[in-house]
PDB file of C-alpha atoms and ligand atoms in Angstrom:
ATOM      1  CA  UNK A   1      -0.126  -0.006   0.144  1.00 48.00           C
ATOM      2  CA  UNK A   2       1.273   3.628  -1.100  1.00 56.00           C
ATOM      3  CA  UNK A   3       1.711   6.401   1.086  1.00 68.00           C
ATOM      4  CA  UNK A   4      -1.419   8.104  -0.669  1.00 74.00           C
ATOM      5  CA  UNK A   5      -4.415   5.975  -1.137  1.00 79.00           C
ATOM      6  CA  UNK A   6      -6.318   6.025  -4.076  1.00 87.00           C
ATOM      7  CA  UNK A   7      -9.880   7.086  -4.611  1.00 89.00           C
ATOM      8  CA  UNK A   8     -11.141   4.182  -6.449  1.00 93.00           C
ATOM      9  CA  UNK A   9     -10.953   1.311  -3.904  1.00 92.00           C
ATOM     10  CA  UNK A  10     -13.819  -0.983  -4.845  1.00 95.00           C
ATOM     11  CA  UNK A  11     -15.805  -2.078  -8.010  1.00 96.00           C
ATOM     12  CA  UNK A  12     -18.651  -0.057  -6.291  1.00 97.00           C
ATOM     13  CA  UNK A  13     -16.293   3.219  -6.673  1.00 96.00           C
ATOM     14  CA  UNK A  14     -15.266   2.354 -10.255  1.00 97.00           C
ATOM     15  CA  UNK A  15     -18.864   1.628 -11.361  1.00 98.00           C
ATOM     16  CA  UNK A  16     -20.047   5.021  -9.688  1.00 98.00           C
ATOM     17  CA  UNK A  17     -17.038   6.841 -11.330  1.00 97.00           C
ATOM     18  CA  UNK A  18     -17.893   5.772 -14.782  1.00 98.00           C
ATOM     19  CA  UNK A  19     -21.544   6.633 -14.270  1.00 98.00           C
ATOM     20  CA  UNK A  20     -20.526   9.926 -13.238  1.00 98.00           C
ATOM     21  CA  UNK A  21     -18.210  10.073 -16.428  1.00 98.00           C
ATOM     22  CA  UNK A  22     -20.983   9.087 -18.858  1.00 98.00           C
ATOM     23  CA  UNK A  23     -23.593  11.613 -16.821  1.00 98.00           C
ATOM     24  CA  UNK A  24     -20.806  14.629 -17.795  1.00 98.00           C
ATOM     25  CA  UNK A  25     -20.506  12.957 -21.429  1.00 98.00           C
ATOM     26  CA  UNK A  26     -24.360  12.964 -21.827  1.00 98.00           C
ATOM     27  CA  UNK A  27     -24.432  16.655 -20.959  1.00 98.00           C
ATOM     28  CA  UNK A  28     -21.864  17.589 -23.245  1.00 98.00           C
ATOM     29  CA  UNK A  29     -23.385  15.632 -26.119  1.00 98.00           C
ATOM     30  CA  UNK A  30     -26.674  17.362 -25.283  1.00 98.00           C
ATOM     31  CA  UNK A  31     -24.771  20.733 -25.699  1.00 98.00           C
ATOM     32  CA  UNK A  32     -22.836  19.832 -29.148  1.00 98.00           C
ATOM     33  CA  UNK A  33     -26.019  18.308 -30.872  1.00 98.00           C
ATOM     34  CA  UNK A  34     -27.937  21.521 -31.489  1.00 98.00           C
ATOM     35  CA  UNK A  35     -24.945  22.787 -33.514  1.00 96.00           C
ATOM     36  CA  UNK A  36     -24.488  19.612 -35.433  1.00 96.00           C
ATOM     37  CA  UNK A  37     -28.126  19.878 -36.352  1.00 97.00           C
ATOM     38  CA  UNK A  38     -27.327  23.474 -37.652  1.00 97.00           C
ATOM     39  CA  UNK A  39     -24.439  22.324 -39.687  1.00 96.00           C
ATOM     40  CA  UNK A  40     -25.869  19.488 -41.440  1.00 96.00           C
ATOM     41  CA  UNK A  41     -26.828  20.143 -45.026  1.00 95.00           C
ATOM     42  CA  UNK A  42     -28.946  16.782 -45.292  1.00 95.00           C
ATOM     43  CA  UNK A  43     -32.290  16.903 -44.049  1.00 96.00           C
ATOM     44  CA  UNK A  44     -32.298  13.175 -43.026  1.00 97.00           C
ATOM     45  CA  UNK A  45     -28.967  13.664 -41.137  1.00 97.00           C
ATOM     46  CA  UNK A  46     -30.336  16.906 -39.298  1.00 98.00           C
ATOM     47  CA  UNK A  47     -33.401  14.789 -38.328  1.00 98.00           C
ATOM     48  CA  UNK A  48     -31.581  12.025 -37.006  1.00 98.00           C
ATOM     49  CA  UNK A  49     -29.463  14.234 -34.895  1.00 98.00           C
ATOM     50  CA  UNK A  50     -32.593  16.036 -33.884  1.00 98.00           C
ATOM     51  CA  UNK A  51     -34.147  12.455 -32.640  1.00 98.00           C
ATOM     52  CA  UNK A  52     -30.945  11.621 -30.931  1.00 98.00           C
ATOM     53  CA  UNK A  53     -31.155  15.020 -28.958  1.00 98.00           C
ATOM     54  CA  UNK A  54     -34.420  13.988 -27.565  1.00 98.00           C
ATOM     55  CA  UNK A  55     -33.303  10.732 -26.711  1.00 98.00           C
ATOM     56  CA  UNK A  56     -30.084  12.091 -25.110  1.00 98.00           C
ATOM     57  CA  UNK A  57     -32.478  14.155 -22.719  1.00 98.00           C
ATOM     58  CA  UNK A  58     -34.089  10.847 -21.775  1.00 98.00           C
ATOM     59  CA  UNK A  59     -30.867   9.352 -21.318  1.00 98.00           C
ATOM     60  CA  UNK A  60     -29.729  11.957 -18.835  1.00 98.00           C
ATOM     61  CA  UNK A  61     -32.873  11.301 -16.924  1.00 98.00           C
ATOM     62  CA  UNK A  62     -32.485   7.358 -17.091  1.00 98.00           C
ATOM     63  CA  UNK A  63     -28.691   8.029 -15.381  1.00 98.00           C
ATOM     64  CA  UNK A  64     -30.523  10.139 -12.829  1.00 98.00           C
ATOM     65  CA  UNK A  65     -32.656   7.261 -11.846  1.00 98.00           C
ATOM     66  CA  UNK A  66     -29.780   5.087 -11.776  1.00 98.00           C
ATOM     67  CA  UNK A  67     -27.733   7.489  -9.280  1.00 98.00           C
ATOM     68  CA  UNK A  68     -31.441   7.531  -7.296  1.00 98.00           C
ATOM     69  CA  UNK A  69     -31.343   3.653  -7.165  1.00 98.00           C
ATOM     70  CA  UNK A  70     -27.787   3.918  -5.929  1.00 98.00           C
ATOM     71  CA  UNK A  71     -28.741   6.499  -3.247  1.00 98.00           C
ATOM     72  CA  UNK A  72     -26.381   9.207  -4.555  1.00 98.00           C
ATOM     73  CA  UNK A  73     -26.916  12.667  -5.935  1.00 98.00           C
ATOM     74  CA  UNK A  74     -26.509  12.922  -9.700  1.00 98.00           C
ATOM     75  CA  UNK A  75     -22.967  14.310 -10.377  1.00 97.00           C
ATOM     76  CA  UNK A  76     -20.727  14.517 -13.226  1.00 98.00           C
ATOM     77  CA  UNK A  77     -16.818  14.019 -13.621  1.00 97.00           C
ATOM     78  CA  UNK A  78     -15.009  15.517 -16.335  1.00 97.00           C
ATOM     79  CA  UNK A  79     -14.413  12.934 -19.073  1.00 97.00           C
ATOM     80  CA  UNK A  80     -11.683  14.043 -21.068  1.00 97.00           C
ATOM     81  CA  UNK A  81     -12.482  11.492 -24.120  1.00 98.00           C
ATOM     82  CA  UNK A  82     -15.854  13.103 -24.994  1.00 98.00           C
ATOM     83  CA  UNK A  83     -14.486  16.560 -24.473  1.00 98.00           C
ATOM     84  CA  UNK A  84     -11.901  15.612 -27.232  1.00 98.00           C
ATOM     85  CA  UNK A  85     -14.210  13.761 -29.320  1.00 98.00           C
ATOM     86  CA  UNK A  86     -16.464  16.941 -29.454  1.00 97.00           C
ATOM     87  CA  UNK A  87     -13.471  19.305 -29.921  1.00 97.00           C
ATOM     88  CA  UNK A  88     -12.227  17.080 -32.927  1.00 96.00           C
ATOM     89  CA  UNK A  89     -15.610  17.126 -34.326  1.00 96.00           C
ATOM     90  CA  UNK A  90     -15.819  21.030 -34.189  1.00 95.00           C
ATOM     91  CA  UNK A  91     -12.609  21.245 -35.601  1.00 96.00           C
ATOM     92  CA  UNK A  92     -13.335  18.951 -38.570  1.00 95.00           C
ATOM     93  CA  UNK A  93     -16.636  20.612 -39.412  1.00 94.00           C
ATOM     94  CA  UNK A  94     -14.957  23.912 -39.345  1.00 93.00           C
ATOM     95  CA  UNK A  95     -12.534  22.721 -41.779  1.00 94.00           C
ATOM     96  CA  UNK A  96     -14.825  21.233 -44.078  1.00 93.00           C
ATOM     97  CA  UNK A  97     -16.471  22.618 -47.287  1.00 92.00           C
ATOM     98  CA  UNK A  98     -20.253  22.022 -47.741  1.00 90.00           C
ATOM     99  CA  UNK A  99     -19.704  19.159 -50.043  1.00 92.00           C
ATOM    100  CA  UNK A 100     -17.885  16.957 -47.450  1.00 96.00           C
ATOM    101  CA  UNK A 101     -19.181  18.454 -44.271  1.00 96.00           C
ATOM    102  CA  UNK A 102     -22.199  15.729 -43.718  1.00 97.00           C
ATOM    103  CA  UNK A 103     -19.916  13.004 -44.333  1.00 97.00           C
ATOM    104  CA  UNK A 104     -17.471  14.624 -41.540  1.00 97.00           C
ATOM    105  CA  UNK A 105     -20.484  14.902 -39.266  1.00 97.00           C
ATOM    106  CA  UNK A 106     -21.437  11.474 -39.489  1.00 98.00           C
ATOM    107  CA  UNK A 107     -17.736  10.229 -38.598  1.00 97.00           C
ATOM    108  CA  UNK A 108     -17.842  12.639 -35.770  1.00 97.00           C
ATOM    109  CA  UNK A 109     -21.132  11.634 -34.617  1.00 98.00           C
ATOM    110  CA  UNK A 110     -20.255   8.016 -34.680  1.00 98.00           C
ATOM    111  CA  UNK A 111     -17.172   8.355 -32.796  1.00 98.00           C
ATOM    112  CA  UNK A 112     -19.300   9.911 -30.057  1.00 98.00           C
ATOM    113  CA  UNK A 113     -21.548   6.939 -30.221  1.00 98.00           C
ATOM    114  CA  UNK A 114     -18.753   4.158 -30.196  1.00 98.00           C
ATOM    115  CA  UNK A 115     -17.493   5.887 -27.127  1.00 98.00           C
ATOM    116  CA  UNK A 116     -20.887   5.754 -25.440  1.00 98.00           C
ATOM    117  CA  UNK A 117     -21.296   2.187 -26.339  1.00 98.00           C
ATOM    118  CA  UNK A 118     -18.165   1.060 -24.631  1.00 98.00           C
ATOM    119  CA  UNK A 119     -19.019   3.078 -21.424  1.00 98.00           C
ATOM    120  CA  UNK A 120     -22.366   1.687 -21.253  1.00 98.00           C
ATOM    121  CA  UNK A 121     -21.273  -1.909 -21.942  1.00 98.00           C
ATOM    122  CA  UNK A 122     -18.895  -1.767 -19.293  1.00 98.00           C
ATOM    123  CA  UNK A 123     -21.447  -0.216 -16.700  1.00 98.00           C
ATOM    124  CA  UNK A 124     -23.947  -2.954 -17.705  1.00 98.00           C
ATOM    125  CA  UNK A 125     -21.374  -5.701 -17.295  1.00 98.00           C
ATOM    126  CA  UNK A 126     -20.562  -4.169 -13.798  1.00 98.00           C
ATOM    127  CA  UNK A 127     -23.954  -3.558 -12.592  1.00 98.00           C
ATOM    128  CA  UNK A 128     -24.908  -7.310 -13.437  1.00 98.00           C
ATOM    129  CA  UNK A 129     -21.854  -8.469 -11.152  1.00 98.00           C
ATOM    130  CA  UNK A 130     -22.738  -6.008  -8.421  1.00 98.00           C
ATOM    131  CA  UNK A 131     -26.512  -7.309  -8.384  1.00 98.00           C
ATOM    132  CA  UNK A 132     -27.857  -3.818  -9.604  1.00 98.00           C
ATOM    133  CA  UNK A 133     -30.185  -5.449 -12.074  1.00 98.00           C
ATOM    134  CA  UNK A 134     -32.603  -2.310 -12.225  1.00 98.00           C
ATOM    135  CA  UNK A 135     -29.665  -0.269 -12.986  1.00 98.00           C
ATOM    136  CA  UNK A 136     -28.325  -2.494 -15.695  1.00 98.00           C
ATOM    137  CA  UNK A 137     -31.922  -2.724 -17.163  1.00 98.00           C
ATOM    138  CA  UNK A 138     -32.061   1.265 -17.536  1.00 98.00           C
ATOM    139  CA  UNK A 139     -28.508   1.375 -18.955  1.00 98.00           C
ATOM    140  CA  UNK A 140     -29.484  -1.436 -21.497  1.00 98.00           C
ATOM    141  CA  UNK A 141     -32.360   0.774 -22.807  1.00 98.00           C
ATOM    142  CA  UNK A 142     -29.971   3.487 -23.358  1.00 98.00           C
ATOM    143  CA  UNK A 143     -27.219   1.188 -25.014  1.00 98.00           C
ATOM    144  CA  UNK A 144     -29.834   0.148 -27.512  1.00 98.00           C
ATOM    145  CA  UNK A 145     -30.557   3.484 -28.411  1.00 98.00           C
ATOM    146  CA  UNK A 146     -26.931   4.396 -29.117  1.00 98.00           C
ATOM    147  CA  UNK A 147     -26.697   1.104 -31.082  1.00 98.00           C
ATOM    148  CA  UNK A 148     -29.579   2.102 -33.165  1.00 98.00           C
ATOM    149  CA  UNK A 149     -28.204   5.539 -33.594  1.00 98.00           C
ATOM    150  CA  UNK A 150     -24.767   4.228 -34.867  1.00 98.00           C
ATOM    151  CA  UNK A 151     -26.494   1.953 -37.123  1.00 98.00           C
ATOM    152  CA  UNK A 152     -28.850   4.795 -38.520  1.00 98.00           C
ATOM    153  CA  UNK A 153     -25.460   6.959 -39.185  1.00 98.00           C
ATOM    154  CA  UNK A 154     -24.008   4.258 -41.076  1.00 98.00           C
ATOM    155  CA  UNK A 155     -27.220   3.890 -43.288  1.00 98.00           C
ATOM    156  CA  UNK A 156     -27.230   7.590 -43.686  1.00 97.00           C
ATOM    157  CA  UNK A 157     -23.503   7.766 -44.704  1.00 97.00           C
ATOM    158  CA  UNK A 158     -23.439   4.742 -46.868  1.00 96.00           C
ATOM    159  CA  UNK A 159     -26.789   5.815 -48.765  1.00 95.00           C
ATOM    160  CA  UNK A 160     -26.684   9.455 -48.797  1.00 92.00           C
ATOM    161  CA  UNK A 161     -23.970  11.607 -47.640  1.00 94.00           C
ATOM    162  CA  UNK A 162     -20.770   9.758 -48.755  1.00 92.00           C
ATOM    163  CA  UNK A 163     -21.890   9.556 -52.168  1.00 89.00           C
ATOM    164  CA  UNK A 164     -22.459  13.444 -52.208  1.00 85.00           C
ATOM    165  CA  UNK A 165     -18.711  13.794 -50.572  1.00 88.00           C
ATOM    166  CA  UNK A 166     -17.421  11.755 -53.544  1.00 90.00           C
ATOM    167  CA  UNK A 167     -19.460  13.020 -56.249  1.00 84.00           C
TER     168      UNK A 167
HETATM  169 FE1   FE B 201     -26.090   9.181 -25.061  1.00 84.23          FE
HETATM  170 FE1   FE B 202     -14.610   9.034 -19.905  1.00 84.23          FE
HETATM  171 FE1   FE B 203     -25.592   8.737 -28.323  1.00 84.23          FE
END
């Protein structure tokens, strides 16, 4: 044991930390989506972002329910990964001409969805391990929305915006 004890001592601590991480991330995503809606030229892409903004708000509510089930106050901890992914999305959109901007936005949004999928996947596995079945259930609903959004973005990319960007 070192001189300074570390903050994450148990699986419960780790679980709570990652819950706080994704809670912060969902808030950042909620803040970023209106800008992505505005930048999207393709109507279907803008609609997909709009739908996912509504889902993201519900996902924040589900996370608050998870905190409640754990007897904790909802609280976020800075997630440097989502900050970086959103910053990169801003940068690439800012540097893209209209012809390629939607392809850039799809790729950026899929990076966000994939980050969320890894986090919810770990949280669900740990929730089950800890016997937190109601928490696992709530997180599973959200995970399915993230996966469906990712599939929708693949479809919009392959059937619409990549063709436009390449054309
Ligand atoms: Fe989300
Ligand atoms: Fe994180
Ligand atoms: Fe998402």
